Amino acid sequence: MAFSGVLPVIAVLIQSLGLGFLLIHNNPSFSETFRLENYINARPVGLTNEASFFVYQLFFSTLALYYAWKRKIVSSKLYYILIALYIYGVIVSISRTGLLIFALFFLIVWLRESKILTVKGFLKVLAYLPFILIGLLFLGSFNIGGFNLTERLLSSFNQGADLSTLERYGSAEALFKLILDKGLILGVGIYNFQYYIKDYLPDYMDIFYYPKGVAPASFNFIFQLFVEFGVILAVFFFYKSRRYIFNVQNDRFYKDWFLFLFIFSFSFQTLNFAIPFLIFFYPSKVTI
């Protein structure tokens, strides 16, 4: 798993150079039909058909690589080479989700390693802050694929940044209204959100056209789950999931896997309803 990100990153690097190779482009989740795409002079997507899918896959390779290094399965030299390659791949992809998740992950790891909750650890973190700010300003001076890195990252928090952001915000708002209207006790049923969501879309979503039988993607698995399960069953699901995960003894990798899977689920549809099965099919008490 730690090395599984190498080929996708190489693909992204090739695509970022204006070169390309044929990929099958077929995403039934978004009603897309089969076609071949070379992605020459287009936004890099690795071996997927969407940059956010690429960083979603790459993140878990990064997580595995980090823990392989911590457990001395891979050497420090190889770790730093691959981690630099993975981070560069995320930057080149210009994925806001990727930039946010990777930044959050390394921040959490750094704070853990620094023992932020101790006085010594807190002072250590404080001492490094000026260097971090300088590094962020340095990255902010780069423009890749017509985007400034800092502006690209901050655009995630700007509802009207672009059509993609607008649709995500609108879809999330509609799902939240749907939870309040139909999901407080019993939900609407698995995958049934699509039959209701268009009636709850905010006015600023009028610029989008969804023909009959087509609904916007939820982009937010957590809200989708509350809509379809209902609040009572969804809360029970998360309670049971947390118990399963935290019953794993002394295994930070296992817990981090689901922590960041949960965070990803707020930004786009991650594996849809494969997630509950992934969680519940794990033994509740295992030591890895």
CSV table of C-alpha atoms in Angstrom, one decimal:
chain,number,residue,atom,x,y,z
A,1,MET,CA,0.0,0.0,0.0
A,2,ALA,CA,2.8,2.4,0.8
A,3,PHE,CA,4.3,2.0,-2.7
A,4,SER,CA,0.9,2.0,-4.5
A,5,GLY,CA,1.0,5.7,-5.0
A,6,VAL,CA,4.2,5.7,-7.1
A,7,LEU,CA,2.6,4.9,-10.5
A,8,PRO,CA,-0.3,7.4,-10.1
A,9,VAL,CA,2.2,10.2,-9.1
A,10,ILE,CA,4.4,9.4,-12.1
A,11,ALA,CA,1.2,9.6,-14.3
A,12,VAL,CA,0.5,13.1,-12.8
A,13,LEU,CA,4.0,14.3,-13.4
A,14,ILE,CA,3.8,13.1,-17.0
A,15,GLN,CA,0.5,14.9,-17.5
A,16,SER,CA,1.8,18.1,-15.8
A,17,LEU,CA,4.5,18.2,-18.5
A,18,GLY,CA,1.9,18.4,-21.2
A,19,LEU,CA,2.4,14.8,-22.2
A,20,GLY,CA,-0.2,12.2,-22.1
A,21,PHE,CA,-1.4,8.6,-22.5
A,22,LEU,CA,-4.7,7.1,-23.2
A,23,LEU,CA,-7.0,6.4,-20.2
A,24,ILE,CA,-10.5,4.9,-20.1
A,25,HIS,CA,-12.8,7.6,-18.9
A,26,ASN,CA,-15.9,6.0,-17.5
A,27,ASN,CA,-17.6,7.2,-14.3
A,28,PRO,CA,-21.1,5.7,-13.9
A,29,SER,CA,-21.5,7.6,-10.6
A,30,PHE,CA,-21.8,10.8,-12.6
A,31,SER,CA,-23.7,9.2,-15.5
A,32,GLU,CA,-20.7,9.5,-17.8
A,33,THR,CA,-20.3,7.1,-20.7
A,34,PHE,CA,-17.2,5.3,-21.9
A,35,ARG,CA,-14.6,7.2,-23.8
A,36,LEU,CA,-10.8,7.4,-24.2
A,37,GLU,CA,-9.0,10.5,-22.9
A,38,ASN,CA,-5.3,11.4,-23.2
A,39,TYR,CA,-5.3,14.4,-20.8
A,40,ILE,CA,-2.7,16.3,-22.9
A,41,ASN,CA,-2.5,19.9,-21.8
A,42,ALA,CA,-5.3,19.2,-19.3
A,43,ARG,CA,-5.4,19.2,-15.5
A,44,PRO,CA,-3.4,16.2,-14.2
A,45,VAL,CA,-5.6,13.4,-12.8
A,46,GLY,CA,-3.1,10.5,-12.5
A,47,LEU,CA,-4.7,7.1,-13.4
A,48,THR,CA,-8.2,8.2,-12.4
A,49,ASN,CA,-10.5,10.6,-14.2
A,50,GLU,CA,-10.7,13.2,-11.5
A,51,ALA,CA,-8.0,15.0,-9.5
A,52,SER,CA,-9.9,14.6,-6.2
A,53,PHE,CA,-10.1,10.8,-6.8
A,54,PHE,CA,-6.3,10.8,-7.4
A,55,VAL,CA,-5.5,12.6,-4.1
A,56,TYR,CA,-8.1,10.4,-2.3
A,57,GLN,CA,-6.2,7.3,-3.3
A,58,LEU,CA,-2.8,8.9,-2.8
A,59,PHE,CA,-3.5,10.0,0.7
A,60,PHE,CA,-3.9,6.4,1.9
A,61,SER,CA,-0.7,5.4,0.2
A,62,THR,CA,0.9,8.4,2.1
A,63,LEU,CA,-0.6,7.2,5.4
A,64,ALA,CA,0.7,3.7,4.9
A,65,LEU,CA,4.1,5.0,3.9
A,66,TYR,CA,4.3,7.1,7.1
A,67,TYR,CA,3.5,4.1,9.3
A,68,ALA,CA,5.8,1.8,7.3
A,69,TRP,CA,8.6,4.3,8.1
A,70,LYS,CA,7.6,4.6,11.8
A,71,ARG,CA,7.7,0.8,12.1
A,72,LYS,CA,11.0,0.6,10.3
A,73,ILE,CA,9.6,-1.3,7.4
A,74,VAL,CA,11.1,1.2,4.9
A,75,SER,CA,14.3,3.2,5.3
A,76,SER,CA,14.3,6.9,6.2
A,77,LYS,CA,16.0,7.7,2.8
A,78,LEU,CA,13.3,5.9,0.8
A,79,TYR,CA,10.6,7.4,3.0
A,80,TYR,CA,11.7,11.0,2.4
A,81,ILE,CA,12.1,10.5,-1.3
A,82,LEU,CA,8.6,9.0,-1.7
A,83,ILE,CA,6.9,11.4,0.7
A,84,ALA,CA,8.4,14.3,-1.3
A,85,LEU,CA,7.2,12.7,-4.5
A,86,TYR,CA,3.7,12.2,-3.1
A,87,ILE,CA,3.4,15.8,-1.8
A,88,TYR,CA,4.7,17.2,-5.1
A,89,GLY,CA,2.0,15.1,-6.9
A,90,VAL,CA,-0.7,16.7,-4.8
A,91,ILE,CA,0.6,20.2,-5.4
A,92,VAL,CA,0.8,19.6,-9.2
A,93,SER,CA,-2.8,18.2,-9.2
A,94,ILE,CA,-4.1,21.5,-7.7
A,95,SER,CA,-6.7,19.6,-5.8
A,96,ARG,CA,-8.1,21.7,-3.0
A,97,THR,CA,-9.3,18.6,-1.2
A,98,GLY,CA,-5.8,17.1,-1.5
A,99,LEU,CA,-4.1,20.3,-0.3
A,100,LEU,CA,-6.3,20.6,2.7
A,101,ILE,CA,-6.2,16.9,3.7
A,102,PHE,CA,-2.5,16.5,3.3
A,103,ALA,CA,-1.8,19.8,5.2
A,104,LEU,CA,-4.1,18.6,8.0
A,105,PHE,CA,-2.5,15.2,8.2
A,106,PHE,CA,1.0,16.5,8.4
A,107,LEU,CA,0.0,19.1,10.9
A,108,ILE,CA,-1.6,16.5,13.2
A,109,VAL,CA,1.4,14.2,12.8
A,110,TRP,CA,3.8,17.1,13.7
A,111,LEU,CA,1.7,18.1,16.7
A,112,ARG,CA,1.7,14.5,18.0
A,113,GLU,CA,5.4,14.0,17.5
A,114,SER,CA,6.1,17.4,19.2
A,115,LYS,CA,3.8,16.4,22.2
A,116,ILE,CA,1.9,19.6,21.9
A,117,LEU,CA,0.0,19.0,25.1
A,118,THR,CA,3.2,19.3,27.2
A,119,VAL,CA,4.9,22.6,28.0
A,120,LYS,CA,8.1,21.6,26.3
A,121,GLY,CA,6.2,20.4,23.2
A,122,PHE,CA,4.1,23.6,23.1
A,123,LEU,CA,7.2,25.8,23.2
A,124,LYS,CA,8.9,23.7,20.5
A,125,VAL,CA,5.9,24.1,18.2
A,126,LEU,CA,5.8,27.9,19.0
A,127,ALA,CA,9.5,28.2,18.0
A,128,TYR,CA,8.9,26.6,14.6
A,129,LEU,CA,5.9,28.7,13.7
A,130,PRO,CA,7.9,31.6,12.1
A,131,PHE,CA,9.6,29.1,9.8
A,132,ILE,CA,6.2,27.5,8.9
A,133,LEU,CA,4.8,30.9,8.0
A,134,ILE,CA,7.8,31.7,5.8
A,135,GLY,CA,7.3,28.3,4.1
A,136,LEU,CA,3.6,29.0,3.5
A,137,LEU,CA,4.5,32.5,2.0
A,138,PHE,CA,7.0,30.8,-0.2
A,139,LEU,CA,4.5,28.3,-1.5
A,140,GLY,CA,2.0,31.1,-2.0
A,141,SER,CA,4.3,32.7,-4.5
A,142,PHE,CA,3.9,29.7,-6.9
A,143,ASN,CA,1.4,29.5,-9.7
A,144,ILE,CA,0.7,26.1,-11.2
A,145,GLY,CA,-1.7,25.4,-14.0
A,146,GLY,CA,-2.9,29.0,-13.9
A,147,PHE,CA,-3.7,28.8,-10.2
A,148,ASN,CA,-1.9,30.4,-7.2
A,149,LEU,CA,-1.5,27.8,-4.5
A,150,THR,CA,-2.6,29.9,-1.6
A,151,GLU,CA,-5.6,31.3,-3.5
A,152,ARG,CA,-6.5,27.8,-4.6
A,153,LEU,CA,-6.4,26.5,-1.1
A,154,LEU,CA,-8.5,29.4,0.4
A,155,SER,CA,-11.1,29.1,-2.4
A,156,SER,CA,-12.4,26.0,-0.7
A,157,PHE,CA,-13.9,28.3,1.9
A,158,ASN,CA,-15.4,30.7,-0.7
A,159,GLN,CA,-18.8,29.6,-1.8
A,160,GLY,CA,-18.7,31.5,-5.1
A,161,ALA,CA,-15.1,30.7,-6.0
A,162,ASP,CA,-16.2,28.6,-9.0
A,163,LEU,CA,-19.0,26.4,-10.3
A,164,SER,CA,-17.5,23.3,-8.6
A,165,THR,CA,-17.4,25.0,-5.2
A,166,LEU,CA,-20.8,26.5,-5.7
A,167,GLU,CA,-22.3,23.1,-6.5
A,168,ARG,CA,-20.7,21.5,-3.4
A,169,TYR,CA,-22.0,24.2,-1.1
A,170,GLY,CA,-25.5,24.1,-2.7
A,171,SER,CA,-25.7,20.3,-2.5
A,172,ALA,CA,-24.6,20.4,1.2
A,173,GLU,CA,-27.1,23.1,2.0
A,174,ALA,CA,-29.9,21.1,0.3
A,175,LEU,CA,-29.0,17.9,2.2
A,176,PHE,CA,-29.0,19.8,5.5
A,177,LYS,CA,-32.5,21.1,4.8
A,178,LEU,CA,-33.6,17.6,3.8
A,179,ILE,CA,-32.2,16.2,7.1
A,180,LEU,CA,-34.3,18.8,9.0
A,181,ASP,CA,-37.4,18.1,7.0
A,182,LYS,CA,-37.4,14.3,6.5
A,183,GLY,CA,-34.4,12.8,8.4
A,184,LEU,CA,-34.8,13.8,12.0
A,185,ILE,CA,-36.4,10.4,12.9
A,186,LEU,CA,-36.5,8.0,9.9
A,187,GLY,CA,-34.5,8.6,6.8
A,188,VAL,CA,-35.6,8.5,3.1
A,189,GLY,CA,-33.7,5.2,2.5
A,190,ILE,CA,-30.4,4.2,1.0
A,191,TYR,CA,-29.6,6.1,-2.3
A,192,ASN,CA,-33.0,7.9,-2.2
A,193,PHE,CA,-31.6,11.3,-1.5
A,194,GLN,CA,-31.4,11.9,-5.2
A,195,TYR,CA,-35.3,11.8,-5.5
A,196,TYR,CA,-35.7,14.6,-3.0
A,197,ILE,CA,-32.7,16.9,-3.2
A,198,LYS,CA,-33.7,19.0,-6.2
A,199,ASP,CA,-36.7,20.4,-4.2
A,200,TYR,CA,-34.3,21.7,-1.5
A,201,LEU,CA,-31.6,23.3,-3.6
A,202,PRO,CA,-30.9,27.0,-2.7
A,203,ASP,CA,-31.7,29.8,-5.2
A,204,TYR,CA,-28.1,30.3,-6.2
A,205,MET,CA,-28.2,26.8,-7.7
A,206,ASP,CA,-30.6,27.9,-10.4
A,207,ILE,CA,-27.6,28.4,-12.8
A,208,PHE,CA,-27.3,24.6,-12.9
A,209,TYR,CA,-29.5,22.5,-15.1
A,210,TYR,CA,-30.4,19.0,-14.0
A,211,PRO,CA,-32.7,17.2,-16.5
A,212,LYS,CA,-35.5,14.9,-15.4
A,213,GLY,CA,-34.1,11.8,-13.6
A,214,VAL,CA,-30.7,13.5,-12.9
A,215,ALA,CA,-29.8,15.0,-9.5
A,216,PRO,CA,-26.7,16.7,-8.2
A,217,ALA,CA,-24.2,14.5,-6.4
A,218,SER,CA,-24.3,14.7,-2.7
A,219,PHE,CA,-20.6,15.5,-2.4
A,220,ASN,CA,-21.0,15.0,1.3
A,221,PHE,CA,-21.3,11.4,2.5
A,222,ILE,CA,-21.9,12.4,6.1
A,223,PHE,CA,-25.0,14.5,5.3
A,224,GLN,CA,-26.1,11.9,2.8
A,225,LEU,CA,-26.0,9.2,5.5
A,226,PHE,CA,-28.1,11.3,7.9
A,227,VAL,CA,-30.7,12.0,5.2
A,228,GLU,CA,-30.9,8.3,4.2
A,229,PHE,CA,-30.5,6.6,7.6
A,230,GLY,CA,-32.3,9.2,9.6
A,231,VAL,CA,-30.7,11.0,12.6
A,232,ILE,CA,-31.4,8.2,15.1
A,233,LEU,CA,-29.9,5.3,13.1
A,234,ALA,CA,-27.0,7.5,11.8
A,235,VAL,CA,-26.0,8.5,15.3
A,236,PHE,CA,-26.2,4.8,16.3
A,237,PHE,CA,-24.1,3.9,13.3
A,238,PHE,CA,-21.4,6.4,14.2
A,239,TYR,CA,-21.4,5.3,17.9
A,240,LYS,CA,-20.9,1.7,16.9
A,241,SER,CA,-18.2,2.6,14.3
A,242,ARG,CA,-16.3,4.6,17.0
A,243,ARG,CA,-16.5,1.6,19.4
A,244,TYR,CA,-15.2,-0.8,16.7
A,245,ILE,CA,-12.3,1.5,15.8
A,246,PHE,CA,-11.2,2.3,19.3
A,247,ASN,CA,-11.3,-1.3,20.4
A,248,VAL,CA,-8.3,-1.8,18.2
A,249,GLN,CA,-5.4,-1.9,20.6
A,250,ASN,CA,-2.4,0.4,20.1
A,251,ASP,CA,-2.8,0.8,16.4
A,252,ARG,CA,-2.7,4.5,15.3
A,253,PHE,CA,-2.7,3.5,11.6
A,254,TYR,CA,-6.1,1.8,11.9
A,255,LYS,CA,-7.6,4.8,13.7
A,256,ASP,CA,-6.1,7.4,11.4
A,257,TRP,CA,-7.4,5.5,8.4
A,258,PHE,CA,-11.0,6.0,9.5
A,259,LEU,CA,-10.4,9.5,10.9
A,260,PHE,CA,-9.3,10.8,7.5
A,261,LEU,CA,-11.8,8.7,5.7
A,262,PHE,CA,-14.4,10.5,7.7
A,263,ILE,CA,-12.9,13.9,6.9
A,264,PHE,CA,-12.8,13.1,3.2
A,265,SER,CA,-16.4,12.2,3.4
A,266,PHE,CA,-17.4,15.8,4.0
A,267,SER,CA,-15.8,16.9,0.7
A,268,PHE,CA,-17.0,14.4,-1.9
A,269,GLN,CA,-18.7,11.0,-2.1
A,270,THR,CA,-16.1,8.5,-0.8
A,271,LEU,CA,-17.0,5.0,-1.8
A,272,ASN,CA,-20.7,5.8,-1.2
A,273,PHE,CA,-22.2,3.0,1.0
A,274,ALA,CA,-19.1,0.8,0.8
A,275,ILE,CA,-17.9,2.7,3.9
A,276,PRO,CA,-20.3,1.1,6.4
A,277,PHE,CA,-19.3,-2.3,5.1
A,278,LEU,CA,-15.6,-1.5,5.3
A,279,ILE,CA,-16.0,-0.5,8.9
A,280,PHE,CA,-18.4,-3.2,10.1
A,281,PHE,CA,-16.5,-6.1,8.5
A,282,TYR,CA,-13.4,-5.4,10.5
A,283,PRO,CA,-13.1,-7.4,13.7
A,284,SER,CA,-14.0,-5.3,16.7
A,285,LYS,CA,-11.1,-6.4,18.8
A,286,VAL,CA,-7.8,-6.9,17.0
A,287,THR,CA,-4.2,-6.0,17.5
A,288,ILE,CA,-2.4,-5.3,14.3
